[in-house]
Each structure stands twice: as C-alpha cells, then as structure tokens.
C-alpha cells in the first residue's frame, strides 16, 4: 500500500523557518521523482520544488533562495527546508511521488498535506 505522510508543518512568524518531511512507503522510492506542492485557500495547487530520481533539484521562482529540497533514499524521505518564510507562503503543503515507466505509464501518488501558516 502506497503511503506518503507529510509532517513538520505549523505556525511561524514571518522570517522564521520550518522543515517539512515526507515519509514514503509502498513503492521503490529511489526510482521516483519527488515534489512539494502547495495550495492556499481558493487557489490552485502549485509546484514548489522537485527533486528528481537522479538527485537534481528544481526550485520555483517564488521560493528560490529561501527553500531547499532534498531526499534520503536510504530512509525513503524527502524534505523541504523553508527559510525566511513570508505570509504568502501560507498554504497546505503536499508531497508527491511521480514515475513514468518504459511503457510511458505514469504513476503518481499524493500525501494528505500539512498546514503551514506564516503570520506577519
């Protein structure tokens, strides 16, 4: 059974830091690209950062220079270090696993999310 369980969310003041963690199970973690997404109330779910199976990372512009993504294949975990948090970072943060096999079949799994609230 595939599971992605996020943790580490909470409430923090502007300028503070949080570290999100996503624990994965039920699939071959090292093969999957992993991503963090976020969704604010009334908004669409947007990509925040991605770490590919080969270790390359991609950070989106709104959080570049403040957030960092990493993975630990031995522990089947992906992390999102969030520094210099701003009120506009307030959202539910979701972990996603993605893999496309040699037949171009896509496998995509989502966690249930963790709330991050940044107060000014």
mmCIF file of C-alpha atoms in Angstrom, residues 48-106:
data_model
loop_
_atom_site.group_PDB
_atom_site.id
_atom_site.type_symbol
_atom_site.label_atom_id
_atom_site.label_comp_id
_atom_site.label_asym_id
_atom_site.label_seq_id
_atom_site.Cartn_x
_atom_site.Cartn_y
_atom_site.Cartn_z
ATOM 1 C CA UNK A 48 7.106 24.457 -5.087
ATOM 2 C CA UNK A 49 10.154 22.275 -5.623
ATOM 3 C CA UNK A 50 11.159 18.974 -7.143
ATOM 4 C CA UNK A 51 13.973 16.512 -6.625
ATOM 5 C CA UNK A 52 14.473 14.019 -9.400
ATOM 6 C CA UNK A 53 15.450 10.386 -9.028
ATOM 7 C CA UNK A 54 18.982 11.270 -10.137
ATOM 8 C CA UNK A 55 19.289 13.890 -7.392
ATOM 9 C CA UNK A 56 18.854 17.011 -9.495
ATOM 10 C CA UNK A 57 16.672 19.649 -7.926
ATOM 11 C CA UNK A 58 14.406 22.358 -9.218
ATOM 12 C CA UNK A 59 13.095 25.262 -7.155
ATOM 13 C CA UNK A 60 10.337 27.508 -8.423
ATOM 14 C CA UNK A 61 10.831 31.243 -8.592
ATOM 15 C CA UNK A 62 8.523 32.285 -5.699
ATOM 16 C CA UNK A 63 10.687 30.385 -3.218
ATOM 17 C CA UNK A 64 14.084 30.397 -4.895
ATOM 18 C CA UNK A 65 16.836 31.359 -2.476
ATOM 19 C CA UNK A 66 14.624 30.603 0.534
ATOM 20 C CA UNK A 67 13.570 26.957 0.166
ATOM 21 C CA UNK A 68 15.621 23.849 -0.492
ATOM 22 C CA UNK A 69 14.531 20.312 -1.313
ATOM 23 C CA UNK A 70 16.453 17.150 -0.570
ATOM 24 C CA UNK A 71 15.905 13.418 -0.382
ATOM 25 C CA UNK A 72 17.244 10.478 1.599
ATOM 26 C CA UNK A 73 16.837 7.294 -0.412
ATOM 27 C CA UNK A 74 18.037 5.156 2.491
ATOM 28 C CA UNK A 75 15.204 6.447 4.686
ATOM 29 C CA UNK A 76 12.615 6.916 1.923
ATOM 30 C CA UNK A 77 12.118 10.539 2.832
ATOM 31 C CA UNK A 78 12.011 13.864 1.080
ATOM 32 C CA UNK A 79 12.490 17.173 2.847
ATOM 33 C CA UNK A 80 11.643 20.794 2.255
ATOM 34 C CA UNK A 81 13.700 23.299 4.205
ATOM 35 C CA UNK A 82 11.855 26.600 4.302
ATOM 36 C CA UNK A 83 13.680 29.722 5.452
ATOM 37 C CA UNK A 84 12.752 33.395 5.502
ATOM 38 C CA UNK A 85 9.097 32.476 5.462
ATOM 39 C CA UNK A 86 6.566 35.052 4.348
ATOM 40 C CA UNK A 87 2.819 35.300 4.957
ATOM 41 C CA UNK A 88 2.249 34.451 1.291
ATOM 42 C CA UNK A 89 3.859 31.052 1.931
ATOM 43 C CA UNK A 90 0.811 30.131 3.991
ATOM 44 C CA UNK A 91 -0.766 27.043 2.435
ATOM 45 C CA UNK A 92 -1.270 23.339 2.760
ATOM 46 C CA UNK A 93 1.915 21.645 1.552
ATOM 47 C CA UNK A 94 1.654 18.317 -0.258
ATOM 48 C CA UNK A 95 4.215 15.690 -1.113
ATOM 49 C CA UNK A 96 4.008 13.972 -4.476
ATOM 50 C CA UNK A 97 5.767 10.961 -5.977
ATOM 51 C CA UNK A 98 5.942 10.562 -9.749
ATOM 52 C CA UNK A 99 7.352 7.881 -12.039
ATOM 53 C CA UNK A 100 6.987 7.143 -15.742
ATOM 54 C CA UNK A 101 7.904 3.624 -16.769
ATOM 55 C CA UNK A 102 9.337 2.400 -20.052
ATOM 56 C CA UNK A 103 5.807 1.978 -21.447
ATOM 57 C CA UNK A 104 5.060 5.631 -20.657
ATOM 58 C CA UNK A 105 2.667 4.638 -17.912
ATOM 59 C CA UNK A 106 2.555 7.316 -15.234
#
